[in-house]
Amino acid sequence: MVVRERAEAVLRRLAGEHARLREDQWRAIEALVVDRRRVLCVQRTGWGKSAVYFVATALLREGGEHGPTVIVSPLLALMRNQVESAARAGIRARTINSANLDEWDEITAEIHAGAVDVLLISPERLNNPDFRDGVLPKLAATTGLLVVDEAHCVSDWGHDFRPDYRRLRTFLANLPERTPVLATTATANARVTQDVAEQLGDALVLRGTLDRESLRLGVLDLPSPAHRLAWLADHLDRLPGSGIIYTLTVAAAGETAEFLRARGWSVASYTGQAEDADRRAAEQDLLDNKIKALVATSALGMGFDKPDLGFVVHLGAPPSPIAYYQQVGRAGRAVEHAEVLLLPGVEDAAIWRYFASLAFPPEEQVRAVLAALSTERPISTQALEPVVDLRRARLELMLKVLDVDGAVRRVRGGWLATGEHWVYDEARLRRVAQARTAEQQAMREYATTPGCRMRYLRECLDDAGAGDCGRCDNCAAPLFGSEVSDAALTAAQTFLGRPGVEIAPKKLWPTGLEAVGVPLKGRIPPAEQALPGRAVGRLSDLGWGGRLRGLVGPDAVDGPVPDDVSAAVVEVLKAWAHGDDPWPRRPVGVVAVGSRTRPLLVGSLAERIAAVGRLPLLGRVVPTGPSGAGGPRGNSAQRVRALHDAFAVPGDLADALAGLGGPVLLVDDLVDSGWTMSMVARLLRRAGAPDVLPLALAVAG
């Protein structure tokens, strides 16, 4: 057939002279180019899904299709890879994303002139007001082929649901009749596949085997974070080529990279909090094999394409086997053997619980936001924060879902209510939450199964052809043992045992406080600010995190500060006094934050510090509001509103503060938002304290 011959020729330009189309690749291309159908490809990583849409694009353009292929991709990393891949096949690709705003007009002009074959956009662009209203309608009307990459994100049953992807329903509805559509993913079980196919409408579903013959899976059960770091330091040289070390938190990524560099390994860290230029440099160093490993969070989960990636190691388990399969699928795409190792930790479950807490809010919070919105005057996300007790990221996620559901609309300047009737689908949300809990249990079972690990993952993805792989540590003899050297373990224990993180002072009040009756705005006067403070560690730290969660976590029982933690506080104070960034003046007294939840812990900590430092214990700031008034709040505005007038300086403490010749140490157990320390420091400063140095056991996050 002439069309297939042309398709094979394009593939050879794309992937080399020996490349040949797989049968399902050809079926997808034929359905798109000849039949102008909608197709869902559920195929393993490395199968060649991108070849399908690049070949289809070339054939459509050769056949006279003037409109570009529009690819909706989740990450800039994938976009950069795709632009380079397209160029090899003579396909002109451009991207519109947040990193190239100054090029938008030029790219739009090129699209209208027919000079762009492929346009890559992020799902977030679909609901950017300027793009949605100014670019999207014309783009939808002229699109030659729509490609939805990582299509499992469309489904809220999927492990990585993204509300912006649901905006594709509008895009699909505005496409001209018989415009071909391709959705691709490597990580969709039967439920997600059905959900995505239904949203596409009358789709040809091509689902292949999910076996990855190059991957050798294994699990190592090591007793502590120090053992896991030591194992890496000892065994990285046995892992082939270069690879990725995944961690569950930003803090763990930073700690792991720092430790491995100290042990002589060339590694870089990659997180969503890093600057884009730093992430791009780290990606390129891994692509060029200049580093042994990239230590990354799930920010690198989708879109990074390095065919010769030799290994993937997880320090901590992702919350579902499907997410795990997706991440390990980065390895072994163009090499015969790649090593995949999971090093789970007891702290994994606590991290899963934290991320689960960011799910869609309860109905009363959603209704409060809807009631606050106007149908005529837009309100910004920032201005909504004092209205509802939600962190910024969770509030924005909720608004995106409401936008997709038609209850609100994003416009320039913020959000508008549409006035449309909206139903809170509690039953569906409960079912999704139950599915997440089941996925977490399945991930625990993956780590302990005596059976084939690849078979287990494939069965979690409803792969009907799943069978024993013959390669994993359960099918064959384990390739790696759990032994670590004394030198590496000692170094890891010393590294992780270092206490001390900075507590940054607040300098600006949250916006919108006056609207809720709190007369504070703008900059916090310097005379009312705290100085930079210190804590033993973060709750997400590999080293101190677990110990501190046992003292200040939601299930902790109040009691006196333990000796080992007290000793760590002393080390923090020593470093603070004599380190590279010492306090400006030695404190002359200690004040405790009055605590209803952990009075024994905070009180004994203040007493220990006063005794060790030979400082007077001046007293405690007393909670005055109703029980729970000072508890954690979702965002800064709500936190300040709850804390305003929630504490008082008793008369004897006020007398002690008068005429002090130096700072006071303000002692608390946990710094979450940082506003308790800031508000109490403000009280002490106004009562006469020259300066306030916050000191806590732990920092959340």
XYZ file of C-alpha atoms in Angstrom:
701
model
C 0.000 0.000 0.000
C 1.328 3.391 -1.033
C 0.380 5.081 2.250
C 2.213 2.475 4.340
C 5.311 2.760 2.167
C 5.302 6.527 2.710
C 4.790 5.980 6.437
C 7.782 3.618 6.599
C 9.913 6.196 4.764
C 9.040 8.900 7.300
C 9.810 6.502 10.174
C 13.262 5.803 8.739
C 13.985 9.537 8.669
C 12.837 9.723 12.259
C 14.428 6.619 13.799
C 17.067 5.298 11.390
C 17.326 3.131 8.299
C 16.521 -0.123 10.124
C 13.306 1.126 11.737
C 10.045 -0.638 10.829
C 6.502 0.137 11.933
C 4.916 -2.159 14.478
C 1.530 -3.481 13.404
C -0.387 -1.407 15.971
C 1.628 1.675 14.987
C 0.467 1.226 11.434
C -3.142 0.578 12.542
C -3.089 3.853 14.487
C -1.536 5.825 11.611
C -4.009 4.357 9.106
C -6.959 5.191 11.372
C -5.740 8.780 11.771
C -4.635 9.540 8.204
C -6.969 7.444 6.073
C -10.077 7.041 8.232
C -9.743 10.345 10.175
C -10.714 8.556 13.389
C -10.041 9.035 17.077
C -7.486 6.602 18.526
C -6.355 5.736 22.054
C -2.954 4.036 22.254
C -2.186 2.374 25.590
C 1.329 1.101 25.022
C 4.438 0.678 27.135
C 7.112 3.355 27.344
C 9.528 2.989 24.447
C 6.940 1.362 22.168
C 7.006 4.318 19.789
C 3.885 6.379 20.461
C 5.612 9.584 19.350
C 6.492 7.917 16.032
C 2.760 7.472 15.397
C 1.938 11.147 15.613
C 5.049 12.363 13.821
C 4.508 9.962 10.907
C 0.802 10.816 10.804
C 1.674 14.520 10.800
C 4.068 14.116 7.874
C 1.518 12.154 5.853
C -1.291 14.600 6.580
C 0.875 17.556 5.560
C 1.998 15.760 2.400
C -1.659 15.113 1.623
C -2.504 18.816 1.716
C -3.558 19.283 5.342
C -2.808 22.938 6.118
C -3.500 22.974 9.852
C -0.799 21.947 12.320
C -0.745 18.941 14.595
C -1.432 20.190 18.123
C 0.249 18.114 20.833
C -0.845 18.666 24.420
C 2.160 17.680 26.556
C 2.483 17.873 30.334
C 6.045 19.062 30.801
C 8.568 21.342 29.165
C 11.126 18.526 29.211
C 8.943 16.467 26.902
C 8.353 19.466 24.661
C 12.068 20.031 24.198
C 12.624 16.353 23.393
C 9.752 16.355 20.918
C 10.955 19.448 19.049
C 14.349 17.796 18.546
C 12.768 14.490 17.454
C 10.489 16.221 14.958
C 13.411 18.033 13.352
C 15.020 14.682 12.490
C 11.993 13.852 10.345
C 11.939 17.266 8.698
C 8.937 18.343 10.773
C 8.853 21.968 11.927
C 7.748 22.055 15.573
C 7.175 25.016 17.886
C 5.993 25.341 21.471
C 3.778 27.806 23.292
C 4.402 27.728 27.020
C 5.088 29.926 30.022
C 8.809 30.035 29.249
C 8.506 31.724 25.817
C 5.820 34.380 26.205
C 7.813 36.830 24.067
C 7.573 34.421 21.093
C 3.800 33.870 21.144
C 2.919 36.477 18.514
C 5.641 35.266 16.174
C 4.569 31.617 16.555
C 0.901 32.489 16.059
C 1.789 34.280 12.823
C 3.775 31.248 11.646
C 0.789 28.991 12.376
C -1.556 31.180 10.327
C 1.016 31.189 7.499
C 1.110 27.382 7.507
C 4.781 27.330 8.468
C 4.338 25.183 11.605
C 3.804 21.420 11.296
C 3.550 20.680 15.011
C 2.554 22.948 17.883
C 3.220 21.702 21.424
C 1.282 23.274 24.276
C 0.913 22.494 27.960
C -2.540 21.617 29.334
C -2.364 24.755 31.496
C -2.387 26.881 28.310
C -5.884 25.610 27.522
C -7.321 27.666 30.361
C -5.054 30.684 30.182
C -7.574 33.487 29.415
C -5.488 35.107 26.661
C -4.717 31.771 25.007
C -8.208 30.309 25.512
C -10.034 33.342 24.129
C -7.503 34.678 21.599
C -5.674 31.651 20.217
C -7.606 28.480 21.019
C -10.770 29.052 18.900
C -8.751 29.681 15.711
C -6.386 26.851 16.581
C -9.217 24.364 17.103
C -10.789 25.385 13.803
C -7.571 24.775 11.859
C -6.025 21.805 13.710
C -5.024 18.999 11.375
C -4.433 16.426 14.142
C -4.910 16.688 17.910
C -2.582 14.616 20.104
C -3.191 14.182 23.821
C 0.018 12.856 25.357
C -0.026 11.224 28.819
C -3.772 10.891 28.348
C -4.300 9.159 31.707
C -4.180 12.699 33.142
C -7.633 13.261 31.627
C -9.206 10.797 34.061
C -9.642 11.532 37.739
C -9.355 7.759 38.237
C -5.765 8.016 36.994
C -2.745 8.274 39.286
C -1.884 11.758 37.997
C -5.202 13.488 37.262
C -4.814 17.114 36.149
C -7.926 19.298 35.903
C -6.467 21.337 33.044
C -6.578 18.220 30.881
C -10.352 18.143 31.230
C -10.425 21.394 29.249
C -9.702 19.174 26.246
C -13.405 18.379 26.110
C -13.986 21.945 24.919
C -11.139 21.642 22.409
C -12.585 18.358 21.089
C -16.056 19.859 20.755
C -14.730 22.734 18.615
C -12.719 20.591 16.191
C -14.008 20.405 12.606
C -15.776 17.168 11.729
C -13.449 14.237 10.959
C -10.406 15.879 12.539
C -8.272 12.937 13.698
C -7.407 12.698 17.388
C -4.725 10.545 19.030
C -4.486 9.981 22.784
C -1.449 8.148 24.159
C -0.379 6.782 27.531
C 1.710 3.999 29.007
C -0.043 3.969 32.382
C -3.766 3.307 32.195
C -5.578 0.391 33.753
C -8.905 -0.807 32.337
C -10.971 1.762 34.285
C -8.839 4.713 33.134
C -8.740 3.389 29.561
C -12.542 3.200 29.461
C -12.898 6.680 30.977
C -10.511 8.284 28.472
C -12.051 6.419 25.514
C -15.530 7.611 26.514
C -14.307 11.206 26.698
C -12.763 10.883 23.226
C -15.951 9.385 21.790
C -16.041 6.421 19.352
C -12.311 5.773 19.735
C -10.263 2.908 18.363
C -8.437 1.506 21.410
C -5.066 -0.107 20.710
C -3.789 -1.714 23.881
C -0.558 -3.681 23.808
C 1.515 -5.718 26.197
C 3.105 -3.719 29.005
C 6.068 -6.011 29.534
C 9.449 -4.296 29.505
C 11.940 -7.010 28.585
C 14.972 -4.843 29.325
C 14.020 -4.071 32.934
C 15.222 -6.164 35.870
C 13.113 -5.248 38.908
C 14.188 -5.619 42.511
C 13.377 -4.468 46.043
C 15.842 -3.927 48.881
C 14.429 -3.676 52.399
C 16.928 -1.527 54.289
C 16.359 -0.503 57.932
C 16.832 3.282 57.798
C 17.358 6.302 55.549
C 21.053 6.225 56.485
C 21.330 2.631 55.251
C 19.639 3.598 51.992
C 22.021 6.491 51.353
C 24.994 4.330 52.323
C 23.814 1.610 49.942
C 23.681 4.098 47.091
C 27.124 5.454 47.876
C 28.540 1.914 47.912
C 26.723 0.486 44.895
C 26.218 3.266 42.359
C 29.249 2.042 40.454
C 27.522 -1.336 39.904
C 24.509 0.295 38.287
C 24.907 0.500 34.502
C 25.399 3.780 32.676
C 23.612 6.797 34.085
C 20.174 6.940 35.633
C 17.582 8.524 37.877
C 17.241 8.328 41.652
C 13.671 9.249 42.585
C 12.745 10.636 46.008
C 9.313 11.428 47.431
C 10.082 14.965 48.649
C 12.069 17.999 47.618
C 14.016 17.890 50.882
C 15.010 14.261 50.301
C 16.196 15.045 46.762
C 18.443 17.807 48.061
C 19.824 15.721 50.920
C 20.505 12.691 48.732
C 22.306 14.711 46.061
C 24.370 16.554 48.664
C 25.440 13.330 50.393
C 26.348 11.525 47.175
C 28.409 14.485 45.993
C 30.241 14.453 49.333
C 31.040 10.763 48.709
C 32.583 11.629 45.339
C 29.675 10.958 42.976
C 28.756 13.322 40.155
C 25.021 13.870 40.617
C 22.532 16.729 40.288
C 19.143 17.353 41.881
C 15.918 18.057 39.984
C 12.734 19.305 41.664
C 9.728 21.427 40.804
C 11.117 24.170 43.052
C 14.300 24.593 41.026
C 14.681 27.338 38.437
C 13.845 26.296 34.884
C 17.393 27.035 33.710
C 18.812 24.783 36.440
C 16.421 21.972 35.534
C 17.328 22.243 31.860
C 21.036 22.153 32.683
C 20.548 19.083 34.884
C 18.536 17.321 32.159
C 21.231 18.036 29.594
C 24.006 16.805 31.869
C 22.178 13.494 32.244
C 21.463 13.262 28.506
C 25.159 13.855 27.825
C 26.224 11.327 30.502
C 28.156 14.006 32.348
C 26.650 12.849 35.640
C 26.025 9.410 37.086
C 22.522 10.200 38.257
C 19.813 12.820 38.457
C 18.237 12.847 41.934
C 14.668 13.851 41.177
C 11.163 14.177 42.510
C 8.139 13.242 40.416
C 8.637 16.572 38.609
C 10.721 14.436 36.222
C 8.060 11.721 36.058
C 6.729 12.421 32.570
C 8.377 13.658 29.452
C 12.060 12.957 29.986
C 13.410 10.906 27.104
C 16.836 9.289 27.418
C 16.702 5.961 25.548
C 19.945 4.616 27.054
C 18.997 5.292 30.683
C 20.627 2.440 32.587
C 18.864 2.458 35.951
C 16.072 3.881 38.062
C 16.263 3.716 41.859
C 13.467 4.855 44.157
C 14.317 6.050 47.659
C 10.801 5.602 48.980
C 7.828 4.113 47.187
C 5.403 6.127 45.044
C 1.773 5.836 46.216
C 0.633 3.466 43.455
C 2.038 0.661 41.288
C 0.804 2.555 38.214
C 2.820 5.656 39.105
C 5.793 3.404 39.831
C 5.501 1.645 36.458
C 5.403 4.993 34.705
C 8.556 6.262 36.415
C 10.607 3.093 35.970
C 9.566 3.101 32.319
C 12.083 5.871 31.713
C 14.847 3.215 31.839
C 15.950 0.610 29.340
C 14.334 1.939 26.184
C 17.381 1.419 23.945
C 19.615 -0.862 26.022
C 19.388 -4.608 26.589
C 19.418 -4.441 30.384
C 18.468 -1.764 32.880
C 18.309 -2.045 36.651
C 15.202 -0.944 38.565
C 15.377 -0.942 42.357
C 12.887 0.095 45.009
C 14.229 1.015 48.460
C 11.021 1.562 50.476
C 10.946 3.330 53.851
C 8.640 3.266 56.856
C 8.140 7.008 56.352
C 6.522 6.498 52.920
C 3.011 6.139 54.339
C 3.218 9.478 56.162
C 4.219 11.197 52.920
C 1.350 9.504 51.071
C -1.062 10.767 53.739
C 0.211 14.311 53.294
C -0.327 14.303 49.535
C -3.746 12.670 49.996
C -4.698 15.608 52.228
C -4.479 17.861 49.157
C -7.468 16.177 47.501
C -10.656 18.000 46.466
C -12.037 19.934 49.480
C -15.270 19.213 51.387
C -18.501 20.662 50.015
C -18.846 23.452 52.586
C -15.481 24.910 51.566
C -16.380 24.730 47.886
C -19.733 26.408 48.523
C -18.016 29.173 50.481
C -15.842 29.985 47.461
C -18.788 29.911 45.072
C -20.739 32.222 47.378
C -17.842 34.683 47.486
C -17.522 34.889 43.695
C -19.388 37.441 41.612
C -20.867 36.888 38.170
C -19.727 40.376 37.117
C -16.516 41.375 38.903
C -13.555 38.943 38.838
C -11.904 38.039 42.143
C -8.291 36.875 42.286
C -7.174 33.662 43.971
C -5.265 35.796 46.458
C -8.410 37.709 47.421
C -10.318 34.451 47.914
C -7.854 33.093 50.470
C -9.330 34.949 53.476
C -12.725 33.459 52.562
C -11.798 29.785 52.631
C -9.407 27.731 54.745
C -7.338 26.237 51.911
C -3.720 26.503 50.874
C -3.093 28.364 47.623
C -2.263 25.269 45.554
C -5.334 23.394 46.766
C -7.588 26.406 46.211
C -6.322 26.791 42.644
C -6.839 23.075 41.981
C -10.422 23.339 43.236
C -11.102 26.383 41.035
C -9.773 24.561 37.970
C -12.128 21.660 38.624
C -15.045 24.076 39.067
C -14.022 25.779 35.820
C -14.102 22.480 33.954
C -17.484 21.713 35.536
C -18.823 25.065 34.331
C -19.447 26.586 37.775
C -16.721 29.254 37.470
C -14.749 30.842 34.662
C -11.200 32.103 34.689
C -10.814 35.570 33.157
C -8.286 38.364 33.266
C -8.057 39.511 36.864
C -9.273 36.304 38.478
C -12.404 34.175 38.603
C -16.091 34.716 37.889
C -19.065 32.639 38.978
C -21.153 31.489 36.012
C -24.386 31.106 37.970
C -24.762 27.594 36.543
C -26.179 24.887 38.825
C -23.395 22.731 40.221
C -23.590 19.447 42.124
C -20.933 18.254 44.562
C -20.338 14.653 43.475
C -19.500 13.264 46.899
C -20.050 9.644 45.896
C -17.544 9.842 43.053
C -14.966 11.643 45.183
C -15.348 8.974 47.847
C -14.846 6.228 45.264
C -11.718 7.947 43.939
C -10.372 8.274 47.510
C -11.037 4.582 48.095
C -9.228 3.772 44.860
C -6.214 5.784 46.065
C -6.185 3.856 49.353
C -6.310 0.576 47.457
C -3.402 1.711 45.257
C -1.298 2.466 48.338
C -1.994 -1.010 49.708
C -1.076 -2.493 46.330
C 2.250 -0.648 46.457
C 2.954 -2.158 49.889
C 2.154 -5.578 48.460
C 4.454 -5.002 45.486
C 7.363 -4.489 47.897
C 6.633 -7.737 49.749
C 5.273 -10.039 47.037
C 7.114 -13.361 46.667
C 5.941 -13.547 43.053
C 7.136 -11.930 39.838
C 7.360 -8.179 40.229
C 6.843 -7.294 36.559
C 3.798 -9.548 36.457
C 2.456 -7.788 39.541
C 2.802 -4.348 37.916
C 1.259 -5.531 34.644
C -1.703 -7.034 36.491
C -2.205 -3.726 38.325
C -2.478 -2.174 34.861
C -4.941 -4.885 33.761
C -2.542 -6.320 31.182
C -4.303 -9.531 30.134
C -1.064 -11.064 28.870
C 0.837 -10.677 32.136
C 3.189 -13.552 32.943
C 6.329 -14.169 34.950
C 9.257 -12.176 33.575
C 12.087 -14.515 34.581
C 14.323 -11.523 35.306
C 13.289 -9.846 38.571
C 14.798 -10.616 41.959
C 11.967 -13.051 42.720
C 12.069 -14.880 39.394
C 15.871 -15.071 39.329
C 18.563 -14.687 41.959
C 18.798 -11.130 43.348
C 21.609 -9.216 41.724
C 22.106 -6.848 44.653
C 22.405 -7.515 48.365
C 21.609 -5.203 51.254
C 25.129 -4.958 52.643
C 26.688 -1.524 53.209
C 30.170 -0.595 54.295
C 30.831 0.704 57.792
C 32.471 3.811 56.327
C 29.480 4.712 54.142
C 26.966 3.991 56.912
C 28.875 6.093 59.427
C 29.142 8.919 56.922
C 25.405 8.726 56.158
C 24.446 8.653 59.839
C 26.672 11.628 60.539
C 25.320 13.514 57.529
C 21.660 12.866 58.310
C 22.208 13.439 62.012
C 23.268 17.043 61.517
C 20.550 19.157 63.084
C 19.650 22.660 62.023
C 17.475 24.381 59.419
C 16.648 28.077 59.158
C 13.249 29.560 59.955
C 12.751 32.529 57.630
C 10.982 35.522 59.222
C 7.743 36.887 57.813
C 8.024 40.394 56.365
C 4.642 40.952 54.648
C 1.085 40.479 55.861
C -1.186 38.314 53.687
C -3.511 40.270 51.426
C -7.203 40.622 52.159
C -7.039 40.652 55.967
C -8.991 43.897 56.290
C -11.931 42.287 54.484
C -12.249 39.767 57.327
C -11.868 42.264 60.141
C -8.112 42.073 60.764
C -6.576 45.581 60.480
C -3.200 44.490 59.109
C -1.807 45.024 55.629
C 1.388 45.645 53.701
C 4.821 45.289 55.226
C 5.269 44.119 58.800
C 7.132 46.948 60.572
C 10.768 45.943 61.235
C 10.228 46.754 64.921
C 7.556 44.009 65.029
C 9.376 41.295 63.054
C 11.210 38.261 64.353
C 14.816 37.601 63.391
C 15.725 34.500 61.362
C 15.305 31.422 63.546
C 16.372 27.792 63.730
C 14.803 24.336 64.033
C 16.263 20.873 64.486
C 14.919 19.664 61.142
C 12.049 19.359 58.663
C 9.354 16.737 58.957
C 10.259 15.648 55.414
C 13.981 15.244 56.153
C 15.504 11.813 55.627
C 17.447 12.166 58.851
C 15.441 13.954 61.530
C 12.069 13.744 59.800
C 10.942 10.423 61.250
C 12.085 11.243 64.787
C 10.383 14.622 64.736
C 7.139 13.265 63.259
C 6.992 10.971 66.260
C 7.042 14.021 68.547
C 4.898 16.580 66.709
C 2.965 14.554 64.141
C -0.831 14.121 64.278
C -0.550 10.840 66.210
C 2.117 12.034 68.678
C 1.511 11.772 72.437
C 2.570 14.765 74.524
C 5.506 14.271 76.856
C 8.831 15.786 77.946
C 11.415 16.427 75.265
C 13.593 13.289 74.835
C 17.293 13.486 75.673
C 18.496 12.855 72.098
C 16.295 15.623 70.723
C 17.342 17.948 73.533
C 20.982 17.244 72.663
C 20.228 18.080 69.009
C 18.735 21.412 70.097
C 21.956 22.176 71.960
C 23.935 21.421 68.786
C 21.670 23.777 66.847
C 22.271 26.527 69.410
C 26.049 26.014 69.268
C 26.075 26.231 65.475
C 23.813 29.251 65.609
C 26.159 31.030 67.988
C 29.447 30.151 66.286
C 28.616 29.117 62.702
C 28.849 30.909 59.368
C 25.613 32.851 59.949
C 25.482 33.507 63.711
C 22.769 35.338 65.600
C 23.489 39.085 65.883
C 23.442 39.051 69.676
C 23.396 36.325 72.312
C 19.904 35.818 73.777
C 19.340 36.949 77.339
C 16.186 34.976 78.129
C 13.803 32.203 77.052
C 10.053 32.476 76.365
C 7.779 29.535 75.562
C 4.787 29.614 73.228
C 1.801 28.421 75.252
C 0.566 25.146 73.758
C -2.746 23.385 74.344
C -1.789 20.290 72.346
C 1.784 19.693 73.561
C 2.355 21.708 76.767
C 4.731 19.137 78.281
C 6.898 19.017 75.159
C 7.157 22.793 74.705
C 7.475 23.528 78.410
C 10.232 20.981 79.016
C 12.071 22.155 75.885
C 12.072 25.744 77.133
C 13.286 24.610 80.561
C 16.137 22.546 79.052
C 17.278 25.433 76.863
C 17.224 27.853 79.776
C 19.210 25.466 81.961
C 21.826 24.624 79.327
C 22.254 28.242 78.269
C 22.142 29.538 81.857
C 19.377 31.886 80.812
C 16.313 32.967 82.769
C 13.053 31.306 81.757
C 10.987 34.466 81.485
C 7.617 32.748 81.100
C 5.190 31.768 78.381
C 2.870 33.567 76.017
C -0.652 32.444 76.956
C -3.270 31.207 74.431
C -6.466 33.190 74.995
C -8.814 32.231 72.186
C -11.136 29.200 72.044
C -9.551 25.761 71.893
C -8.273 25.131 68.362
C -8.115 28.817 67.445
C -4.388 28.624 66.997
C -4.403 25.309 65.170
C -3.142 24.772 61.628
C -4.883 26.744 58.899
C -4.901 26.133 55.183
C -3.473 29.441 54.056
C -1.718 32.473 55.465
C -4.756 34.743 55.540
C -6.806 32.208 57.472
C -3.894 31.515 59.783
C -3.365 35.182 60.665
C -7.088 35.721 61.137
C -7.220 32.802 63.585
C -4.103 33.925 65.452
C -5.032 37.596 65.731
C -5.730 38.195 69.457
C -5.258 34.443 70.109
C -2.299 34.974 72.490
C -1.525 37.377 75.305
C 1.608 38.427 77.178
C 0.890 38.029 80.927
C 1.871 40.851 83.265
C 4.853 39.093 84.839
C 6.292 38.300 81.402
C 5.711 41.883 80.250
C 7.570 43.111 83.345
C 10.465 40.737 82.597
C 10.701 41.960 79.005
C 10.902 45.614 80.003
C 14.463 46.812 79.928
C 16.003 43.611 78.515
C 19.451 44.112 77.072
C 19.220 41.554 74.263
C 17.056 39.126 72.276
C 14.824 36.420 73.693
C 14.661 32.857 72.401
C 11.035 32.068 71.506
C 10.503 28.309 71.829
C 7.810 26.202 70.132
C 7.433 22.633 68.908
C 6.429 22.992 65.231
C 6.605 25.760 62.641
C 4.007 25.050 59.956
C 2.963 28.241 58.172
C 5.318 30.306 60.355
C 2.576 32.672 61.458
C 2.379 31.556 65.104
C 6.030 32.479 65.605
C 5.527 35.730 63.713
C 2.417 36.797 65.617
C 3.859 35.878 69.021
C 7.158 37.598 68.164
C 5.141 40.703 67.285
C 3.500 40.590 70.715
C 6.857 40.255 72.457
C 8.416 43.065 70.433
C 5.474 45.338 71.239
C 5.816 44.371 74.900
C 9.445 45.495 74.993
C 11.641 42.647 73.695
C 14.527 44.176 71.673
C 14.607 41.174 69.317
C 13.089 37.693 69.056
C 14.969 34.577 67.923
C 12.522 31.748 67.035
C 13.616 28.216 67.973
C 11.532 25.115 67.199
C 11.929 21.384 67.082
C 10.551 20.984 63.575
C 9.541 22.787 60.410
C 6.692 21.307 58.392
C 7.301 20.464 54.759
